[in-house]
CSV table of C-alpha atoms in Angstrom, one decimal:
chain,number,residue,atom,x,y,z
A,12,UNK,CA,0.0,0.0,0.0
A,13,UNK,CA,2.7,2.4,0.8
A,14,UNK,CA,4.9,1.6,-2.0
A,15,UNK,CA,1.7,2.1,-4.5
A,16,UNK,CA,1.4,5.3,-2.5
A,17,UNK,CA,4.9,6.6,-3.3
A,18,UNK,CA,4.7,5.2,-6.9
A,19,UNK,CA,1.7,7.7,-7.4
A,20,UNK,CA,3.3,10.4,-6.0
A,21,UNK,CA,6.8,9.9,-8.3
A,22,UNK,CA,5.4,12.4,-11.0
A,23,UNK,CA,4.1,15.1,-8.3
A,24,UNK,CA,8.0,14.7,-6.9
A,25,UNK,CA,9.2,15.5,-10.2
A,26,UNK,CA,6.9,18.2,-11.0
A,27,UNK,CA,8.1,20.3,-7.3
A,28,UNK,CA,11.4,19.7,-7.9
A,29,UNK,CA,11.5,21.0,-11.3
A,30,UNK,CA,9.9,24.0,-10.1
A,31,UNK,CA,12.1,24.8,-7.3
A,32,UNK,CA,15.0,24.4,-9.7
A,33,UNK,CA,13.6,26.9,-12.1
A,34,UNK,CA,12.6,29.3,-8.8
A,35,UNK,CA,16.4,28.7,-7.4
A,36,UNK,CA,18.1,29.4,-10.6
A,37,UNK,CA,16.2,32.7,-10.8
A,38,UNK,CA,16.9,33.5,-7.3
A,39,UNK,CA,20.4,32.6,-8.1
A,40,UNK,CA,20.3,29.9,-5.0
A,41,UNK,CA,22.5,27.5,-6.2
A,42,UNK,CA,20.3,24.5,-5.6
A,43,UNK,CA,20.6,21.8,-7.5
A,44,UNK,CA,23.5,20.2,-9.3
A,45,UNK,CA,23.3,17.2,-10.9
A,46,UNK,CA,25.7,14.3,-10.3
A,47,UNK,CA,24.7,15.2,-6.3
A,48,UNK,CA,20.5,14.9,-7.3
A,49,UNK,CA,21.2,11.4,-9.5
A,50,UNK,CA,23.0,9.9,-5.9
A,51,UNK,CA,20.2,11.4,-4.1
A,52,UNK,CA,17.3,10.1,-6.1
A,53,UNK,CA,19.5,6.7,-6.2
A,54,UNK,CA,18.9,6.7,-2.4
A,55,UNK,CA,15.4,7.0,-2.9
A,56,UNK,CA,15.2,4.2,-5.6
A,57,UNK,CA,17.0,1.5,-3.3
A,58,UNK,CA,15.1,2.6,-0.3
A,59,UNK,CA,11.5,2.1,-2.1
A,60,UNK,CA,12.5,-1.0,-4.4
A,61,UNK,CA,14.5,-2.6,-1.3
A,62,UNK,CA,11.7,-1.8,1.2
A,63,UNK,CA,9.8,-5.4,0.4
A,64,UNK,CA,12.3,-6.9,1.9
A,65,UNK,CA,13.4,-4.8,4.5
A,66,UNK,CA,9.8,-4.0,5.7
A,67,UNK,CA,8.7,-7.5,5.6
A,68,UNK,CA,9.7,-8.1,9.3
A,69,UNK,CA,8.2,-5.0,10.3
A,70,UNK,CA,5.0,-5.5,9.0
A,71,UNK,CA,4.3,-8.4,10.1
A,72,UNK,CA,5.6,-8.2,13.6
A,73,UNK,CA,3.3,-5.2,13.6
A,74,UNK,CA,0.3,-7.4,12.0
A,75,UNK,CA,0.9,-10.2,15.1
A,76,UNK,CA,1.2,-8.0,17.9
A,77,UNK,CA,-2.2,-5.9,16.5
A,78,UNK,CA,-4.2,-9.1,16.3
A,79,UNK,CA,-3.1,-10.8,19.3
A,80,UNK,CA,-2.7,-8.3,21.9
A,81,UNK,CA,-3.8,-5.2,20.8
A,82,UNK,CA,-5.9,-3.3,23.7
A,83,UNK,CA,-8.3,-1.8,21.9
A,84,UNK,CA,-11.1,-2.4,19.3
A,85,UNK,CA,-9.9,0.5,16.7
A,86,UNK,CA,-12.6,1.2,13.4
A,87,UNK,CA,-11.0,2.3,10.9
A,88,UNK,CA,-14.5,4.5,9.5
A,89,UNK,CA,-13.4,6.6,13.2
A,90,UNK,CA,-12.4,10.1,12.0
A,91,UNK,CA,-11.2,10.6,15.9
A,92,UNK,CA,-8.8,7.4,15.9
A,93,UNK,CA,-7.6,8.6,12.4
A,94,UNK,CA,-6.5,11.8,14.1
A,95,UNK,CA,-5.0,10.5,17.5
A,96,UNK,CA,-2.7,8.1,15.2
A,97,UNK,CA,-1.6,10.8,13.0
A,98,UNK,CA,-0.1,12.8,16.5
A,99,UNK,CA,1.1,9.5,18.0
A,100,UNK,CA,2.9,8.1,14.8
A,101,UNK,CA,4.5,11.5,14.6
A,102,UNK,CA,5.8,11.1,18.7
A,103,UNK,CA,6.7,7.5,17.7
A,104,UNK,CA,8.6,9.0,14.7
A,105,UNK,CA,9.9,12.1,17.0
A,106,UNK,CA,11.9,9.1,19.4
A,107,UNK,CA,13.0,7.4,16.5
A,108,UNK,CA,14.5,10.2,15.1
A,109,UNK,CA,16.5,11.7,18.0
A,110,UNK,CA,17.4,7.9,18.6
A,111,UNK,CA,18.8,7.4,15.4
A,112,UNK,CA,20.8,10.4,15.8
A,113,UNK,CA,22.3,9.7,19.1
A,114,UNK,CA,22.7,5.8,19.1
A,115,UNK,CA,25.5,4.4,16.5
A,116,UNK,CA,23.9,1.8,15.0
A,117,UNK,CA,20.8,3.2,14.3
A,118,UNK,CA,22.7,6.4,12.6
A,119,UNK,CA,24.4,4.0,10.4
A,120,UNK,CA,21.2,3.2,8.8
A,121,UNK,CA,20.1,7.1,8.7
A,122,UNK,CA,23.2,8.8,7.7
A,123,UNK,CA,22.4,8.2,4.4
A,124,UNK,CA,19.7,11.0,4.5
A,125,UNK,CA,22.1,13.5,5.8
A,126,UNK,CA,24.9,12.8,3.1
A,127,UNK,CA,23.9,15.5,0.5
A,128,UNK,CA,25.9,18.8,1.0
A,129,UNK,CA,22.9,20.4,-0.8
A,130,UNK,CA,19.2,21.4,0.3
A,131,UNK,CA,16.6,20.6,-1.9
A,132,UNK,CA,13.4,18.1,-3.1
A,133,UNK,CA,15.6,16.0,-4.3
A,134,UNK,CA,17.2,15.4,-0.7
A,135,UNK,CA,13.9,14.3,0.6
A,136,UNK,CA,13.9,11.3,-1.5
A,137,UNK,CA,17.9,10.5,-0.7
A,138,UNK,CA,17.1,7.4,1.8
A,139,UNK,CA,18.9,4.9,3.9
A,140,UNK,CA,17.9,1.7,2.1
A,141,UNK,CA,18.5,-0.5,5.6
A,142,UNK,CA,16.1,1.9,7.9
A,143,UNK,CA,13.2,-0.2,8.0
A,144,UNK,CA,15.1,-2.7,9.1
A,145,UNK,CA,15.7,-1.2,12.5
A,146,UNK,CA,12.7,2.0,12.5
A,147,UNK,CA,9.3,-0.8,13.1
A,148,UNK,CA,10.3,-1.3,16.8
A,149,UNK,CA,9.5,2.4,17.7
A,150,UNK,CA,6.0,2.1,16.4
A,151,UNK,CA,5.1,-1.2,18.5
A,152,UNK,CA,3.0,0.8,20.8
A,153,UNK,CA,0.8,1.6,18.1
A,154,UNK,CA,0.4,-2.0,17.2
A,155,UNK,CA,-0.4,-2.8,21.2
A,156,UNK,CA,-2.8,0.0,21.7
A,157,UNK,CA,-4.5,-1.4,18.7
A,158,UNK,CA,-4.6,0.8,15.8
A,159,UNK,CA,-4.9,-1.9,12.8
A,160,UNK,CA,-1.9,-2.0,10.0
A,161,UNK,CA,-4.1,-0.4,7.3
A,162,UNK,CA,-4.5,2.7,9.4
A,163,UNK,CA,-0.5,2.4,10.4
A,164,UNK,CA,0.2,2.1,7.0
A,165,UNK,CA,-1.7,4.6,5.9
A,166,UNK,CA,-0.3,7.5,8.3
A,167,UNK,CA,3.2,6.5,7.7
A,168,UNK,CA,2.8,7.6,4.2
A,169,UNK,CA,0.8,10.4,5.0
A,170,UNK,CA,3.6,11.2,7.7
A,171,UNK,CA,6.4,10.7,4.9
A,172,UNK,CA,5.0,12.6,1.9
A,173,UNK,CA,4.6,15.3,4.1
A,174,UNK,CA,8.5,16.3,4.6
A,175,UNK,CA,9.0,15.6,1.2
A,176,UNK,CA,8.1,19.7,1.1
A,177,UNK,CA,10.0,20.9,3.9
A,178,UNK,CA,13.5,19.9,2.1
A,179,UNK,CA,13.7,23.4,0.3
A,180,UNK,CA,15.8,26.4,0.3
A,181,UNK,CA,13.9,28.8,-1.5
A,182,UNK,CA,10.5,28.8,1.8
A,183,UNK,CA,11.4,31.4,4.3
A,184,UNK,CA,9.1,31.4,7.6
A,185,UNK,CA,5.5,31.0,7.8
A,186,UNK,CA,4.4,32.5,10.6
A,187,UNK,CA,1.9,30.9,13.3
A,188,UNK,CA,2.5,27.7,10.7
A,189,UNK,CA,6.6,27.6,12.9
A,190,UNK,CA,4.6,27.3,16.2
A,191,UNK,CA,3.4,23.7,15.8
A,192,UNK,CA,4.2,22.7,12.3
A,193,UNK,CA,7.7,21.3,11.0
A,194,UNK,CA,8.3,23.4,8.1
A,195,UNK,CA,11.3,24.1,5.9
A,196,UNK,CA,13.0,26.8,8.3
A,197,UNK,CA,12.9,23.8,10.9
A,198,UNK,CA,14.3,21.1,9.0
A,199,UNK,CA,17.3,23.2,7.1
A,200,UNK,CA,18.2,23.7,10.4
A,201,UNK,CA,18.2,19.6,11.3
A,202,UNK,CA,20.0,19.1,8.4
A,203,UNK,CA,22.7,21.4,9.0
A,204,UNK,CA,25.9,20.4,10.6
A,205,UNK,CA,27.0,24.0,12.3
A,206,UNK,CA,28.2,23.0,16.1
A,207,UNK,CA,24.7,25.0,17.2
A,208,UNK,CA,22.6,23.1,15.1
A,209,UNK,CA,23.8,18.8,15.5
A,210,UNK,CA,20.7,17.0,16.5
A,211,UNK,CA,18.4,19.6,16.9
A,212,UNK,CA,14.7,19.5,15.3
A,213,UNK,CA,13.8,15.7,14.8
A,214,UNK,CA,10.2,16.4,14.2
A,215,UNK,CA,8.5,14.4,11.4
A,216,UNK,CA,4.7,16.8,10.6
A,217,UNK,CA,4.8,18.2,13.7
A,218,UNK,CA,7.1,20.5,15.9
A,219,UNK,CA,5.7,20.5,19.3
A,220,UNK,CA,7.7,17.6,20.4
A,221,UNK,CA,10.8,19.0,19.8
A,222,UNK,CA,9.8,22.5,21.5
A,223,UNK,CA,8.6,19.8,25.1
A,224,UNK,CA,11.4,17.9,25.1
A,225,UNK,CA,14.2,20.3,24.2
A,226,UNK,CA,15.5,19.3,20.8
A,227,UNK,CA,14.2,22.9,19.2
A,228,UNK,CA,16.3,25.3,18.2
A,229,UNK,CA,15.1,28.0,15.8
A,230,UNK,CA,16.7,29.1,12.2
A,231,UNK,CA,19.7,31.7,12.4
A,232,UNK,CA,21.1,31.8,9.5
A,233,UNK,CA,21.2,29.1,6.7
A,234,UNK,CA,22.6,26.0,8.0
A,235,UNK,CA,25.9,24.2,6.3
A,236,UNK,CA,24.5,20.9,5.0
A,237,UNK,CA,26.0,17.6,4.8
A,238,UNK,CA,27.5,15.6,7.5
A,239,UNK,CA,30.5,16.2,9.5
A,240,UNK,CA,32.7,13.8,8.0
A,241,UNK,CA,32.0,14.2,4.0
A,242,UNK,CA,31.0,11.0,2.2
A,243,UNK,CA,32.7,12.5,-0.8
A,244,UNK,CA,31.4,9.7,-3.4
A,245,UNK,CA,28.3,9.2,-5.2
A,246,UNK,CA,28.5,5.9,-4.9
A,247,UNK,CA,25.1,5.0,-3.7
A,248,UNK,CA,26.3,1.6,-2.6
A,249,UNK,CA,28.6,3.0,-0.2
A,250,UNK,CA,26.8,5.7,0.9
A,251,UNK,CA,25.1,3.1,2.7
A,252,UNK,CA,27.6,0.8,4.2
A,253,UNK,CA,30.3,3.3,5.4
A,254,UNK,CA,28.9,4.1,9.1
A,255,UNK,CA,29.2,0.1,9.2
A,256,UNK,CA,32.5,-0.3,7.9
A,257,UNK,CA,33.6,3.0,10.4
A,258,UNK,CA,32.0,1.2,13.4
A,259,UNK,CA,33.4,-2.1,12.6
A,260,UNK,CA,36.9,-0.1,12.0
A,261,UNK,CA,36.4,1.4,15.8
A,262,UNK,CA,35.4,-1.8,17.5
A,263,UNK,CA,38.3,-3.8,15.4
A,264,UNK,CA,41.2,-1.8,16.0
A,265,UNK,CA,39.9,-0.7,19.9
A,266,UNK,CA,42.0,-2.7,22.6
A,267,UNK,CA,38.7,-3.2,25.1
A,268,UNK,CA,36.1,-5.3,24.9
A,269,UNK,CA,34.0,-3.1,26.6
A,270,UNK,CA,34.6,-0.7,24.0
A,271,UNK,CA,34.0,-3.4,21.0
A,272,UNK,CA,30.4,-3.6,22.1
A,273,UNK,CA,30.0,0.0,23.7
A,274,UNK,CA,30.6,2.1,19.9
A,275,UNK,CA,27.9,0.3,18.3
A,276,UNK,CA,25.3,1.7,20.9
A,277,UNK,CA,26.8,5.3,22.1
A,278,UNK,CA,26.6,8.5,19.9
A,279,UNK,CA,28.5,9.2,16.8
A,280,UNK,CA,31.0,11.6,18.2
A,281,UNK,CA,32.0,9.0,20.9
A,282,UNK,CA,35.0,7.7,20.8
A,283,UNK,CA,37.2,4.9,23.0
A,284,UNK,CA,39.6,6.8,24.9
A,285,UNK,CA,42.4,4.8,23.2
A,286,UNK,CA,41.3,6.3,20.3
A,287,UNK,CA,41.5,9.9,21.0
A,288,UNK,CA,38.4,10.0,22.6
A,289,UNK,CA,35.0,11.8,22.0
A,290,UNK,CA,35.5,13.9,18.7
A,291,UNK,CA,34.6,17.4,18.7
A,292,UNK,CA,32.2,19.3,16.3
A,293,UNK,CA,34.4,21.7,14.0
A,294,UNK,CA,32.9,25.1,13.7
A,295,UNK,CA,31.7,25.1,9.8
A,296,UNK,CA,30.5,28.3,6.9
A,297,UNK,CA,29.0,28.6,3.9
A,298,UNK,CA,31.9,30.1,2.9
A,299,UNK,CA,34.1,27.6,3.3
A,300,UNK,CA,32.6,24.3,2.8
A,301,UNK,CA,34.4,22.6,-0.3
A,302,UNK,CA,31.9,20.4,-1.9
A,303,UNK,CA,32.3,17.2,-3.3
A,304,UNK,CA,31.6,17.1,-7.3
A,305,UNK,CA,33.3,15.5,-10.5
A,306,UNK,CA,33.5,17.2,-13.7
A,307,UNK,CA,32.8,14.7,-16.5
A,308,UNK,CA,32.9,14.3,-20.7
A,309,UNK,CA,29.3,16.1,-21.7
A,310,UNK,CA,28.4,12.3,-23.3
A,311,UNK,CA,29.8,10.7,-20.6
A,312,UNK,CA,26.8,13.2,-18.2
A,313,UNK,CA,24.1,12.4,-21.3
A,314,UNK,CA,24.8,8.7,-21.2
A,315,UNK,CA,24.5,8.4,-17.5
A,316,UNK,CA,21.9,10.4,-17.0
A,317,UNK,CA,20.2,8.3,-20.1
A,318,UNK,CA,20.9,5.2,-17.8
A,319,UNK,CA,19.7,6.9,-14.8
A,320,UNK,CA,16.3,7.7,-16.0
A,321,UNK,CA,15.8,4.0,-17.2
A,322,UNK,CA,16.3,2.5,-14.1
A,323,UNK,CA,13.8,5.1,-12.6
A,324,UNK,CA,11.2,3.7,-14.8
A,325,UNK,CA,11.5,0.7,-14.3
A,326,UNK,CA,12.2,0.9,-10.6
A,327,UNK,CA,8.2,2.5,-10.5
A,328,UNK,CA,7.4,0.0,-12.9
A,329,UNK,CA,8.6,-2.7,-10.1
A,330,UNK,CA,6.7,-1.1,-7.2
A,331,UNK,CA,3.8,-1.8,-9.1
A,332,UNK,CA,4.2,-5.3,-10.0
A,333,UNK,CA,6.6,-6.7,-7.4
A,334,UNK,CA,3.4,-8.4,-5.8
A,335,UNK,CA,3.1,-10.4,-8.5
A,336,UNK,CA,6.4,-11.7,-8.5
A,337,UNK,CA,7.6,-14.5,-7.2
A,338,UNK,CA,10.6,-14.3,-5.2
A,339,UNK,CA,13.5,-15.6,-7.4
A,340,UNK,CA,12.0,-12.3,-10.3
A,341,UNK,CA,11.7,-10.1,-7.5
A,342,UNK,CA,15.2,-10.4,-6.4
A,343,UNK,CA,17.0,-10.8,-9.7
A,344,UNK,CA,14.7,-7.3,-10.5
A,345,UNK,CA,15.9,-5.2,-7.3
A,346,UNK,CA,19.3,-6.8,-7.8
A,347,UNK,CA,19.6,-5.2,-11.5
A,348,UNK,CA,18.5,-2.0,-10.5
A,349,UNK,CA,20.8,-1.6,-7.4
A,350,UNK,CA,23.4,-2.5,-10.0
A,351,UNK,CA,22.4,-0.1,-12.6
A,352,UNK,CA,22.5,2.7,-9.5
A,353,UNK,CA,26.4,1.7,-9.0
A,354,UNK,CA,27.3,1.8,-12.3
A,355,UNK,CA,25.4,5.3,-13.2
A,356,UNK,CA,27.6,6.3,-10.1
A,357,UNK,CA,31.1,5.1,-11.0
A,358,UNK,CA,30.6,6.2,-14.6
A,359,UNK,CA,30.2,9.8,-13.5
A,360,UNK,CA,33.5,9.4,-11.2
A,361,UNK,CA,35.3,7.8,-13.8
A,362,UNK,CA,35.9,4.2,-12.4
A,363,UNK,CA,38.6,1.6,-14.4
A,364,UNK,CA,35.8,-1.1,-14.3
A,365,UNK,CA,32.1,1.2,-15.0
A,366,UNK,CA,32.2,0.8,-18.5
A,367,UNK,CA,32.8,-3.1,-18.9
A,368,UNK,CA,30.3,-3.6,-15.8
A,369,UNK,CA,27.9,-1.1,-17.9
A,370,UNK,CA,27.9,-4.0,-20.3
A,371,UNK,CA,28.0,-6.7,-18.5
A,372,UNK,CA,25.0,-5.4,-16.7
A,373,UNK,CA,22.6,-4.4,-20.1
A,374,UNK,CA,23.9,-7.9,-21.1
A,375,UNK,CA,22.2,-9.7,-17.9
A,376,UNK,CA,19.2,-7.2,-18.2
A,377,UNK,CA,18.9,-8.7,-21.8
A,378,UNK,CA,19.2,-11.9,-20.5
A,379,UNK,CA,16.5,-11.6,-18.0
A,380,UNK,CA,14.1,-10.0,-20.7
A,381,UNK,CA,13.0,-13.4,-21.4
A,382,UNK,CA,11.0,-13.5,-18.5
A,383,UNK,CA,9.0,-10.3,-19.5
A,384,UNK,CA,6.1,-10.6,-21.7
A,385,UNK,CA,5.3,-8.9,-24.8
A,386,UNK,CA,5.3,-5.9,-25.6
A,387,UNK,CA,7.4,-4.8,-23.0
A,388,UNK,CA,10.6,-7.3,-23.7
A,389,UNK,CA,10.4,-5.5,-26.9
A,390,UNK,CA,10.8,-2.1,-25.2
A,391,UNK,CA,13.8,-3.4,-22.9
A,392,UNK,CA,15.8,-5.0,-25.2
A,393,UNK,CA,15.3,-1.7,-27.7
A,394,UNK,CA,16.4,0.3,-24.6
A,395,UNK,CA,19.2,-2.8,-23.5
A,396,UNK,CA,20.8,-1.7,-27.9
A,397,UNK,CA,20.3,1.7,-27.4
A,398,UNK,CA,22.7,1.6,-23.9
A,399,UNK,CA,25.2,-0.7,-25.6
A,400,UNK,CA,24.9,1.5,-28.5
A,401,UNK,CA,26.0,4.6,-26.3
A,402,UNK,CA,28.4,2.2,-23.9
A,403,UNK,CA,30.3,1.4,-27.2
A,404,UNK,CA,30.6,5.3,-28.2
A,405,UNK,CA,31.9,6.0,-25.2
A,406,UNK,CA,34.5,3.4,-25.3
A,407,UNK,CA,35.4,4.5,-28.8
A,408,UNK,CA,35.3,8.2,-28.4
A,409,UNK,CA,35.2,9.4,-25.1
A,410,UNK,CA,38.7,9.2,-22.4
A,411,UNK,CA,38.6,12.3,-21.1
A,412,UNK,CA,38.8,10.9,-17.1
A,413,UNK,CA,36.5,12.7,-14.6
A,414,UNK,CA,37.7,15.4,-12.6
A,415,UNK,CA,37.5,15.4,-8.9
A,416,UNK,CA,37.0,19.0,-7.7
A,417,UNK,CA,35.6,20.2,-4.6
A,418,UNK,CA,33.1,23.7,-5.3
């Protein structure tokens, strides 16, 4: 139901974020550039394409617990309940928030949303694709109260299509709208990384939790976005396994054992004391943040943003259909577009191995057309010679390597 929810909102996603690019680049705001949107919409695609199997455990843990110990008899026709879940999903969402910004191993699957050193629509969609995996045991109470998993599922996409709007630069304040409301001022500031602004604002609709339990800070002067150790890649692939491979780094080369186990639970700036200890938050400007960014060939841009907007389509295609896949399909499907992600990725930065993967992988996605009917095989493998078509050119034409430059 969510997934169908988000699939019908894709083109209203698009539509916003093409206006606030044409609003920013008359503003002269700086917004948007591309190579950083394609890794954050990659985010988005993994989360939403991964999230059958990531969500599965959630679901239906949430589905037991309702059924078998749930405390009250909940109708979903009750306008009242609607509105009492909406608040308490947002609280629920409020202390999963703050605890996935304080506690290491939940960060590691949120960090991913903080990556982008940019501010805009397309940040909204950038998502941790291993979140679920952790985020369902916050919303048990909800479950145990009673509230059935239509109406949970419902208000979690209510909740998350509602801060897809409040990723934007180019909204100032809104008046009474600050008191209670999270709005675009409130989450800049969330997202930024100044000393005076870390963990601050973990609101999902609503503010007033923040402003009880004193996480609220208001907006003075535009935040520095990112996080404070840069990811520096597009590599969407990555992008979601570094705050693993860091931990894992911490706990290996630690001499306690104490401190093994302790990193994986204690905040991201904590440290084991025979590492240097807790790590303090640099003081950080506009000015001089050096952003990550690779300048590439023009056709090597075209062909990947070509590539790109294939495995978009058929990644909304896929949360369409997936329920009518059986599992062996439904895996090789997510396991071709997580590929075709990676390789959009290292093509832009220039990799040794992007362009003979790039083949390899149109090859398999031919390969696997058998299993589509007609017309549409006939669409995908027109698509599958088109891309080895362009691959070839660039082989051919194009070795001009990438430039790393920071902006």
């Amino acid at each position: 139901m969510k997934s169908n929810l988000i699939a019908l909102a894709v083109p209203f996603f698009f539509l916003a974020i093409f206006i606030e690019a044409v609003i920013s680049r008359q503003k002269k705001l700086g917004v948007y550039r591309l190579h950083d949107s394609l890794s954050n919409l990659s985010g988005g695609i993994g989360h939403e394409v991964l999230g059958g199997f990531t969500a599965a455990l959630g679901i239906y843990a949430y589905d037991v617990l309702q059924k078998r110990y749930g405390l009250l008899e909940i109708s979903t026709s009750s306008v009242a309940a609607w509105l009492v879940l909406l608040v308490a999903y947002d609280f629920c969402y409020y202390l999963y928030h703050w605890a996935s910004h304080r506690v290491n191993f939940l960060w590691a699957t949120h960090a991913v949303h903080h990556q982008s050193e940019e501010y805009n629509l397309s940040v909204a969609l950038r998502q941790s694709w291993f979140t679920r995996v952790t985020s369902w045991v916050f919303y048990v109470p909800l479950a145990l109260l009673g509230f059935p998993l239509v109406m949970y599922l419902t208000i979690g996409a209510i909740n998350l299509l509602y801060q897809f709007w409040i990723h934007t630069r180019p909204v100032g304040r809104l008046g009474l709208f600050e008191s209670f409301m999270n709005t675009p001022s409130h989450h800049r500031v969330h997202h930024g990384i100044d000393p005076r602004y870390i963990d601050k604002n973990h609101g999902g609709m609503f503010i007033v939790f923040d402003r009880l339990f004193g996480t609220f800070i208001e907006e003075r002067g535009e935040p520095v976005y990112g996080t404070v150790k840069p990811l520096s890649t597009y590599d969407p692939v990555w992008a979601n396994l570094v705050e693993w491979a860091r931990l894992w780094d911490i706990s290996r080369r630690t001499r306690r054992l104490a401190d093994k186990l302790k990193i994986w639970f204690m905040p991201p700036e904590w440290h084991p004391a025979d590492l240097g200890g807790e790590v303090e938050i640099p003081e950080v400007s506009r000015a001089t943040q050096r952003k990550y960014d690779v300048r590439t060939a023009p056709a090597i841009t075209a062909y990947s943003t070509f590539s790109f907007t294939l495995v978009l389509v058929a990644s909304v295609y896929f949360l369409w259909v997936q329920h009518q896949l059986d599992l062996g399909p439904r895996t090789a499907y997510v396991g071709e577009v997580i590929l075709g992600l990676y390789t959009v990725a290292a093509l832009i930065e220039g990799r040794p191995h992007a362009r003979p993967l790039e083949v390899l992988r149109l090859l398999s996605v031919a390969a696997l057309a058998v299993l589509v009917p007609m017309p549409l095989r006939a669409v995908l493998l027109g698509a599958v010679a088109s891309s080895l078509g362009a691959v070839l050119y660039l082989q051919l034409r194009v070795h001009t390597a990438p430039q790393i430059e920071t902006a």
